[in-house]
Short mmCIF file of C-alpha atoms in Angstrom, two decimals:
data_model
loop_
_atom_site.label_atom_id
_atom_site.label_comp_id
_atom_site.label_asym_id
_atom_site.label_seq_id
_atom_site.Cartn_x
_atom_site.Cartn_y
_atom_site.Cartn_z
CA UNK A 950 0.00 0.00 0.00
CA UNK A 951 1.22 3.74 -0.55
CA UNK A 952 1.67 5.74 2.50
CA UNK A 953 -0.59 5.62 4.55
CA UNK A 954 -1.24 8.88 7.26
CA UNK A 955 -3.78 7.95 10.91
CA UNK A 956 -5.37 11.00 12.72
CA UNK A 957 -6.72 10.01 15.65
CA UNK A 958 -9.45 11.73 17.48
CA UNK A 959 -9.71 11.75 20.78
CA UNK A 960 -7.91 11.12 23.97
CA UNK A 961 -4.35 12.85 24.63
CA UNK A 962 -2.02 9.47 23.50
CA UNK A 963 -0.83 8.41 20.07
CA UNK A 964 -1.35 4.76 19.44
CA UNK A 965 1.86 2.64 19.61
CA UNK A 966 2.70 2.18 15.97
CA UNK A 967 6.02 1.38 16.84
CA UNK A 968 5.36 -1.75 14.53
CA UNK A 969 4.70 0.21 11.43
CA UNK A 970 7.50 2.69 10.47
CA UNK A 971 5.88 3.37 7.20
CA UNK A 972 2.97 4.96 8.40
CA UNK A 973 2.60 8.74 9.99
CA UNK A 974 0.18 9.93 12.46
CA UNK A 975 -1.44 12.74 14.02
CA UNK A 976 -3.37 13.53 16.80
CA UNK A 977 -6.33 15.92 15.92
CA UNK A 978 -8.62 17.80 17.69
CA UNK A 979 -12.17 19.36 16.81
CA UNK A 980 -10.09 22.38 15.69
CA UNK A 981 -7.42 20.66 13.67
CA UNK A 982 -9.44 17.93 12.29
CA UNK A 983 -10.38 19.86 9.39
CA UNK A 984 -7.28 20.50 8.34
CA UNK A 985 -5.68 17.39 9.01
CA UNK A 986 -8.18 14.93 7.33
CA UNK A 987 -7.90 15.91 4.11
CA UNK A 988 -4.50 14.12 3.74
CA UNK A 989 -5.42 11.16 5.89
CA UNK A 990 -5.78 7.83 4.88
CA UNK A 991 -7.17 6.59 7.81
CA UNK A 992 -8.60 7.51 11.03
CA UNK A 993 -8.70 6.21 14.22
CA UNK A 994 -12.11 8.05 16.38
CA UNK A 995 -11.48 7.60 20.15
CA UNK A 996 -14.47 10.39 20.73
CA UNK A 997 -17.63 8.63 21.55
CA UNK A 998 -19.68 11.58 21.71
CA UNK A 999 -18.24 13.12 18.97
CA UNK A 1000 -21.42 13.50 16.60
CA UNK A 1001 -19.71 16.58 14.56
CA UNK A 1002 -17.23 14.23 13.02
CA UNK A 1003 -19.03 13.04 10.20
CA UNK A 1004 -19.44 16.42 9.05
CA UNK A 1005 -15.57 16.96 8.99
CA UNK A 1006 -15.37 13.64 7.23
CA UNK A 1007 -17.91 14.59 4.18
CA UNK A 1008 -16.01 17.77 3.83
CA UNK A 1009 -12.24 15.77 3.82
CA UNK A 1010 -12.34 14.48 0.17
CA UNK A 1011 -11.51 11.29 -0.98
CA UNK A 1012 -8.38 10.06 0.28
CA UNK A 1013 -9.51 8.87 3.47
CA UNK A 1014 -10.70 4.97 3.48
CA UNK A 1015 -10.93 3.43 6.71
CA UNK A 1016 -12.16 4.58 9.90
CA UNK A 1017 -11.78 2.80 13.15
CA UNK A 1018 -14.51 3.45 16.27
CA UNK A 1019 -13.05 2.68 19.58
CA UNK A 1020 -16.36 1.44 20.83
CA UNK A 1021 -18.84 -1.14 19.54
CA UNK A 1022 -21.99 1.70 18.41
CA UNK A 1023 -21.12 3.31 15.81
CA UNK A 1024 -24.63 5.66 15.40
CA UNK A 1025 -22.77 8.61 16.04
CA UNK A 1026 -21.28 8.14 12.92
CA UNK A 1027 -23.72 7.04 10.32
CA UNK A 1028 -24.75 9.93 8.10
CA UNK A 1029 -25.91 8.77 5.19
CA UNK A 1030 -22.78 10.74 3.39
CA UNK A 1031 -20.83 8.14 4.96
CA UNK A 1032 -23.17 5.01 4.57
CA UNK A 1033 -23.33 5.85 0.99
CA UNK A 1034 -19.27 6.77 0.69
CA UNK A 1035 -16.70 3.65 0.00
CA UNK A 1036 -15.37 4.24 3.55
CA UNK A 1037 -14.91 1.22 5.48
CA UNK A 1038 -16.23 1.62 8.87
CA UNK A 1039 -14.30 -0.96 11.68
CA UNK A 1040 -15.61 -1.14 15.22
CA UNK A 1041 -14.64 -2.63 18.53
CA UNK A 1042 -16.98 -5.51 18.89
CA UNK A 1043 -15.43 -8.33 20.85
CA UNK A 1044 -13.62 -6.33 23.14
CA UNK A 1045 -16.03 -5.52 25.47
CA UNK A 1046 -18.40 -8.65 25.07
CA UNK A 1047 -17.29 -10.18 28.49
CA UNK A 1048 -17.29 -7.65 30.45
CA UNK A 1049 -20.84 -6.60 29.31
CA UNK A 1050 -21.97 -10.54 30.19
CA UNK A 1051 -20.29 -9.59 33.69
CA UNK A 1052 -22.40 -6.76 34.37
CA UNK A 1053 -25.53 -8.19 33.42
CA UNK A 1054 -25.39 -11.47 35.80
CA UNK A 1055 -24.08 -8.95 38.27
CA UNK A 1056 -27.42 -6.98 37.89
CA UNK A 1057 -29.73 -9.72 37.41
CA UNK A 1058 -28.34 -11.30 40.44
CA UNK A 1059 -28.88 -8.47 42.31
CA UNK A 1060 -32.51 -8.10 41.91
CA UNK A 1061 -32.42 -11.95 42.85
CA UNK A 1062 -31.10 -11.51 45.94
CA UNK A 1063 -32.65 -8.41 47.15
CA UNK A 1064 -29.28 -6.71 47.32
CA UNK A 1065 -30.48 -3.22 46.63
CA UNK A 1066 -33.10 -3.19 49.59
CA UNK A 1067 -30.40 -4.87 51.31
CA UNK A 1068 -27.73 -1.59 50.89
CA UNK A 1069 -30.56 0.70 51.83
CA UNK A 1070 -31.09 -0.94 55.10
CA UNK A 1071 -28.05 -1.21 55.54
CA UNK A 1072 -27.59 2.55 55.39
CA UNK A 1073 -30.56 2.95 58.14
CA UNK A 1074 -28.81 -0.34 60.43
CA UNK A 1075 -32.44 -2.05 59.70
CA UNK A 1076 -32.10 -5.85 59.89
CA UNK A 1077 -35.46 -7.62 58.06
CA UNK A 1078 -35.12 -11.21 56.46
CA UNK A 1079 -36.41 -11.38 52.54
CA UNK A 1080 -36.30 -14.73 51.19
CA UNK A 1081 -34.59 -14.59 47.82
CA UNK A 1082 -35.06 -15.64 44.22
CA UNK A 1083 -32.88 -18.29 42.19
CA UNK A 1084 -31.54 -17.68 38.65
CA UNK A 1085 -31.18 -21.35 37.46
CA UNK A 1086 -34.60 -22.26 35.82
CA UNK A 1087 -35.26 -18.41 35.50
CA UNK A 1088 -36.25 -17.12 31.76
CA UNK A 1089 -34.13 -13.98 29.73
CA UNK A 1090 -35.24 -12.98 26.54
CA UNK A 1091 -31.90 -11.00 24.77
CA UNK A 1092 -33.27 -8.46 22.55
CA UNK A 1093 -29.68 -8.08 19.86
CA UNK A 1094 -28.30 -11.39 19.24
CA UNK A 1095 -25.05 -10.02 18.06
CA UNK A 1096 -21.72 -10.48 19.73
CA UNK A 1097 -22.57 -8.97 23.10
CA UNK A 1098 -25.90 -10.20 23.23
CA UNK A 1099 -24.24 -14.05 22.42
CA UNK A 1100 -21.43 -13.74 24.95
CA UNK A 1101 -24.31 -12.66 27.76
CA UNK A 1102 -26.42 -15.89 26.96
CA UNK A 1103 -23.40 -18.08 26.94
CA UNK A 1104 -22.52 -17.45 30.39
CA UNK A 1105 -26.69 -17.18 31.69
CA UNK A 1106 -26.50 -20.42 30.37
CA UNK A 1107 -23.60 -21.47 32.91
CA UNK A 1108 -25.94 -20.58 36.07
CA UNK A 1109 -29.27 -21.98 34.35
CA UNK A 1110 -31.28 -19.41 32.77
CA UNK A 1111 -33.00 -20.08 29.83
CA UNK A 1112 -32.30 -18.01 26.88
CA UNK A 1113 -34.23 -16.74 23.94
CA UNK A 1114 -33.82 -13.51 21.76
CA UNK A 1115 -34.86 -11.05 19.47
CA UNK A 1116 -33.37 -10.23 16.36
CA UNK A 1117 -33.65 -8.68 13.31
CA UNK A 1118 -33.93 -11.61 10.77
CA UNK A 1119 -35.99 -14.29 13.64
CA UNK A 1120 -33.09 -16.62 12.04
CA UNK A 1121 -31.57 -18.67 14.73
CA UNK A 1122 -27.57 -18.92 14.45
CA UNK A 1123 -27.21 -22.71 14.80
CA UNK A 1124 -23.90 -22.16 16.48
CA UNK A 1125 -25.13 -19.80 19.14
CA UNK A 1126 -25.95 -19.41 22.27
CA UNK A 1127 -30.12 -19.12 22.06
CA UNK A 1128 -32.79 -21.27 21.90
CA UNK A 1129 -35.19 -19.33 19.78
CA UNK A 1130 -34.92 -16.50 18.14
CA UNK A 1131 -37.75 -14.32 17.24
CA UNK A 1132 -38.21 -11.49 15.30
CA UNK A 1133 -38.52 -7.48 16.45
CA UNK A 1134 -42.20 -7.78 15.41
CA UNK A 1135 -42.93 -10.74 17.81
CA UNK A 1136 -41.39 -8.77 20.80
CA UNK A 1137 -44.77 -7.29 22.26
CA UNK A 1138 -46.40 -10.65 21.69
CA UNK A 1139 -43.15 -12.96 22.98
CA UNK A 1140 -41.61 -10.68 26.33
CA UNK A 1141 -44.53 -11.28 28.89
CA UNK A 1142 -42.98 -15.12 28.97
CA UNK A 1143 -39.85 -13.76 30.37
CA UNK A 1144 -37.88 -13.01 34.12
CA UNK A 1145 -35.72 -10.75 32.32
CA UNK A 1146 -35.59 -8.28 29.25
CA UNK A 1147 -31.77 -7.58 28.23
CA UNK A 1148 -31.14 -4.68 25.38
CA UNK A 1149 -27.83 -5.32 23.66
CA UNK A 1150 -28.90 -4.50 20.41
CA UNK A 1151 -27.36 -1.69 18.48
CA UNK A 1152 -29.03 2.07 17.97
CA UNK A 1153 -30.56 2.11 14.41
CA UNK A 1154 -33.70 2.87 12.89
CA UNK A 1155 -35.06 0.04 13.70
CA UNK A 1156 -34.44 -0.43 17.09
CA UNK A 1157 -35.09 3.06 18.29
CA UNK A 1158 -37.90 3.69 20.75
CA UNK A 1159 -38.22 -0.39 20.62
CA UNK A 1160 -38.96 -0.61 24.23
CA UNK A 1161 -41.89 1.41 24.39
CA UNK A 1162 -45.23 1.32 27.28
CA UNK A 1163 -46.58 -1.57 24.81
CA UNK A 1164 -43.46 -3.66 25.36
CA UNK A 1165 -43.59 -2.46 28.91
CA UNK A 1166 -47.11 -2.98 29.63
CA UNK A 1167 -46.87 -6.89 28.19
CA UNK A 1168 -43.78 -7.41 30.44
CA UNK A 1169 -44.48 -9.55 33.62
CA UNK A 1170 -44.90 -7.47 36.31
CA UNK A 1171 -42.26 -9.70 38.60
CA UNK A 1172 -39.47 -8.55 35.20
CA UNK A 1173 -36.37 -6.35 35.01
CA UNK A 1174 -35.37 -4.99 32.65
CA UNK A 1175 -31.45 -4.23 31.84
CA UNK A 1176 -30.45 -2.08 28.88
CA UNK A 1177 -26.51 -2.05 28.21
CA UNK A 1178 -26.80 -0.79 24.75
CA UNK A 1179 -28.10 3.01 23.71
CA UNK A 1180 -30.49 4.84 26.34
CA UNK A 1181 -32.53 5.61 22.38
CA UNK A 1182 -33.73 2.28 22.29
CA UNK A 1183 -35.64 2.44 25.28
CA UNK A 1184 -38.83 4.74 26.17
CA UNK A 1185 -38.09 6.72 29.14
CA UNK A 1186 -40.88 8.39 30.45
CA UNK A 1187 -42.66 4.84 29.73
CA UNK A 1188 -40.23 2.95 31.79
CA UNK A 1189 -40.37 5.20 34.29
CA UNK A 1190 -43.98 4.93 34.80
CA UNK A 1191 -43.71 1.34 34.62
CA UNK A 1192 -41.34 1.67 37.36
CA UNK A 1193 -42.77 4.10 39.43
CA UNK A 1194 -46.06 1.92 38.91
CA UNK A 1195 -45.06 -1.35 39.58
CA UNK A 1196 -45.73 -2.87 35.80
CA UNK A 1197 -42.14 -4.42 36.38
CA UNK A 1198 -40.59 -5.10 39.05
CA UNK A 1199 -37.27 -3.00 38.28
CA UNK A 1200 -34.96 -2.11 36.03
CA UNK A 1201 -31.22 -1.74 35.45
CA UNK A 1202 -29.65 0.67 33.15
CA UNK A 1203 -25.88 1.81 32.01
CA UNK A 1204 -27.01 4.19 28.98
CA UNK A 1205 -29.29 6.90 28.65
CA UNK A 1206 -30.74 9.14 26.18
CA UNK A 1207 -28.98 11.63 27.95
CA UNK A 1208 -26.05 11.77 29.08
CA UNK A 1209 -24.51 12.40 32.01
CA UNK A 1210 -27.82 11.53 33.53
CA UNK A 1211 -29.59 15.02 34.42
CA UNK A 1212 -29.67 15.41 38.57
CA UNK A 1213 -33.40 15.38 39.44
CA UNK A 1214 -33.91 12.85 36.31
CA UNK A 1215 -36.90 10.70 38.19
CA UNK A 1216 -34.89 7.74 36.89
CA UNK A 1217 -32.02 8.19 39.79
CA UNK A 1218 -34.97 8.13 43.31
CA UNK A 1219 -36.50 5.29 42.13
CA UNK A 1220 -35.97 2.41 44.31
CA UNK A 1221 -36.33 -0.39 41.67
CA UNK A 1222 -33.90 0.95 39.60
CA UNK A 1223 -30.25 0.47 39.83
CA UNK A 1224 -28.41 3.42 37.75
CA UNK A 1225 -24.38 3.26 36.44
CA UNK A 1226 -22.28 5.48 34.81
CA UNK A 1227 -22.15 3.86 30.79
CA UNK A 1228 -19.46 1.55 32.42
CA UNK A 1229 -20.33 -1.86 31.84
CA UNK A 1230 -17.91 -3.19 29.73
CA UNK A 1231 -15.33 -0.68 30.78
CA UNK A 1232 -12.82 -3.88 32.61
CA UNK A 1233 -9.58 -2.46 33.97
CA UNK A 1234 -7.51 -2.66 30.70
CA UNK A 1235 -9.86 -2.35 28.26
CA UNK A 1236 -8.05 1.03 26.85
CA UNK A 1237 -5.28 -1.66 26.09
CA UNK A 1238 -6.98 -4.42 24.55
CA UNK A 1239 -9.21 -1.82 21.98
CA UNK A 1240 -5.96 -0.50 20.83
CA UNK A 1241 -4.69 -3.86 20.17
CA UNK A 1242 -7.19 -4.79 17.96
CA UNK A 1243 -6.76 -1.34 16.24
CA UNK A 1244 -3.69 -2.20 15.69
CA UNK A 1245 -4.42 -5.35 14.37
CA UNK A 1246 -6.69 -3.93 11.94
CA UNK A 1247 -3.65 -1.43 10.71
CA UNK A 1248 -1.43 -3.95 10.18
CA UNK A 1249 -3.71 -5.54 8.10
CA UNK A 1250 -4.82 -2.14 6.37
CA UNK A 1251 -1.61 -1.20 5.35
CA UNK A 1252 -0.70 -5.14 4.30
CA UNK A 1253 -3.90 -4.79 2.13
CA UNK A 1254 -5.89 -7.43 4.23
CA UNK A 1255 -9.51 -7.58 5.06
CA UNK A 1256 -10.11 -5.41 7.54
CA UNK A 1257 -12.03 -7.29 11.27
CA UNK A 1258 -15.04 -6.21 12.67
CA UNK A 1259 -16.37 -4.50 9.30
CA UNK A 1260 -19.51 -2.51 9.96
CA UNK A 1261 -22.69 -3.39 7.72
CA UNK A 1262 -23.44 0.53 7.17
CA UNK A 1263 -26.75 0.45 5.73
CA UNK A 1264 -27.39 -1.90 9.05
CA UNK A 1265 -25.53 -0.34 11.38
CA UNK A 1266 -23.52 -2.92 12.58
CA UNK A 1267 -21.30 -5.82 12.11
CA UNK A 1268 -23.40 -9.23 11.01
CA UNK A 1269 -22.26 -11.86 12.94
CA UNK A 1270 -20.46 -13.81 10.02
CA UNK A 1271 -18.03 -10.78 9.22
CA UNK A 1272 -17.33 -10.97 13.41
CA UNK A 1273 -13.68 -12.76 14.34
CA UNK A 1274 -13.12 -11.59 17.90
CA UNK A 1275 -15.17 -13.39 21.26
CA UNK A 1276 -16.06 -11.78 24.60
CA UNK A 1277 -12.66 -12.82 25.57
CA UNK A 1278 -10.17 -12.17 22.47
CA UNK A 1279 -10.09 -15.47 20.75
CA UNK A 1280 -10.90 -15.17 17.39
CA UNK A 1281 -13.75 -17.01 16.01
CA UNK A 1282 -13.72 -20.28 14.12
CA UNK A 1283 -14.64 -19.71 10.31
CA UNK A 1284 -17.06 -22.21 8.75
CA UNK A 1285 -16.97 -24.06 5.58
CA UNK A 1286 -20.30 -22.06 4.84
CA UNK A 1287 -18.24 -18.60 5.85
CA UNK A 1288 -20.25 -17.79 8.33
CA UNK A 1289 -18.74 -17.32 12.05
CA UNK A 1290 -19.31 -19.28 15.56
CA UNK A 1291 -18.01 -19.10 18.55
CA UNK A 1292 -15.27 -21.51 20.07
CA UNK A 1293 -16.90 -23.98 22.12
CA UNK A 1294 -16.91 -23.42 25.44
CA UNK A 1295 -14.31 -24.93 27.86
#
């Protein structure tokens, strides 16, 4: 390949390209962007919030042809200037994946065991006995059977809850993790059979506002919810009234539609709801391990390889068969049929 020039955009460290002497890189702000793109080949976006990027990208011309998100959404990013331009858009998926699955059994076992009530009577030095519930034989419906949503019902699996999903096709990977998979216009219909409701799915068009007081209303009311994807795809005022009314029996977020979360948001006094910062898949080391599959992906870019973790524009994510990274690094084993399933587990 020619020489190649990164910018990278966001944070206050170059990547350690120590590997590749032929490349050059910069490290660009909002007010040096402009300038800087123009001559880049590729860029490396470290700025999760950052939705005037695409802008500066449209306006860069057409040398750039690979950009790199340091996160697994990448809705920030999709204009359709760029779905419709020949730039190849690389996320983070598989990075994360784990850690997400973490979080979630934390949460879910949390409700089981009462553990919120417990920490507020703790606070007052109130001792009451609450029987608790079990997870093994309990029900979760996963609505995004992508990467994270696959590593999260692998390891529900490992304490006995049964696992079903939603997705966008209804087609059920034969390799995966689910028993049935249903599609987005079976959710209403399907989620009133389930313990608990997990959002992993990605923000698009589709999936926007997909939680709304219907799918809240057929939930049972003894269901949490937990939504570790985009705050978008989930009907806040509705979910707080179904919280504040006792439709479902609690909830458990990590994104927003806004955020920080605003102080006085109803959403942060409710007792059956257990707020965090958008830090569920953010393990100690996970800076690390994102730039090593960046860097993995520039090798390859300026080798002239297929690039990992290519993003489906138009869909707004990467389709499971162009994934090659699991919730714990490994990459995934290819099949004869090229699509992409997990290792077994061990």
């Amino acid at each position: 390949m020619a020489e190649s020039r990164l910018v990278v955009v966001g944070g206050n460290v170059l990547p350690n390209t120590a590997r590749f002497p032929g490349i050059s890189v910069d490290l660009a702000t909002r007010d040096t962007l402009t300038k800087l793109l123009p001559t880049a080949t590729a860029m490396l976006v470290r700025d999760f919030a950052g939705t005037w990027i695409p802008a500066v990208i449209a306006d860069s011309g057409d040398r750039l042809s690979w950009v790199h998100v340091n996160s697994v959404g990448v809705d920030h990013l999709l204009t359709p200037d760029l779905v419709e331009s020949d730039i190849i858009v690389t996320n983070s998926s598989g990075v994360l994946d784990q850690a997400i699955a973490e979080y979630v059994l934390a949460t879910m076992l949390a409700f089981a065991k009462r553990l919120p009530g417990s920490f507020r009577r703790q606070q007052r030095g109130q001792w009451r006995h609450e029987p608790s519930q079990r997870l093994t034989g309990s029900t979760a419906l996963v609505i995004g059977p992508g990467a994270i949503g696959a590593a999260t019902a692998a390891l529900l699996r490992q304490v006995g809850v049964l696992v079903d999903a939603v997705g966008r096709s209804g087609k059920r990977n034969e390799h995966g993790p689910f028993g049935e998979v249903f599609t987005a216009g079976e959710l209403a219909r399907r989620v009133g059979d389930y313990d608990h409701v997990i959002v992993t799915a990605p923000l698009t068009e589709l999936t926007r506002g997909m939680i709304d007081s219907r799918v809240l209303d057929a939930m049972k009311p003894t269901a949490c919810l937990i939504n570790v994807a985009r705050g978008e795809i989930v009907d806040e005022p509705a979910l707080v009234a179904a919280l504040q009314t006792g439709a479902i029996a609690g909830a458990a977020l990590d994104v927003f539609a806004s955020e920080p979360l605003p102080q006085g948001h109803p959403l942060w006094s409710l007792p059956n709801a257990i707020i965090t910062s958008h830090m569920a898949g953010d393990f100690i080391g996970w800076r690390a391990a994102q730039e090593e599959l960046f860097l993995d992906n520039l090798g390859r870019f300026v080798g002239g390889l297929p690039l990992l973790n290519q993003v489906d524009k138009r869909l707004g994510y990467v389709p499971w068969s162009a994934l090659r990274h699991n919730g714990v690094g490994h990459p995934l084993r290819e099949q004869t049929d090229g699509s992409a399933a997990p290792e077994p587990d061990h």
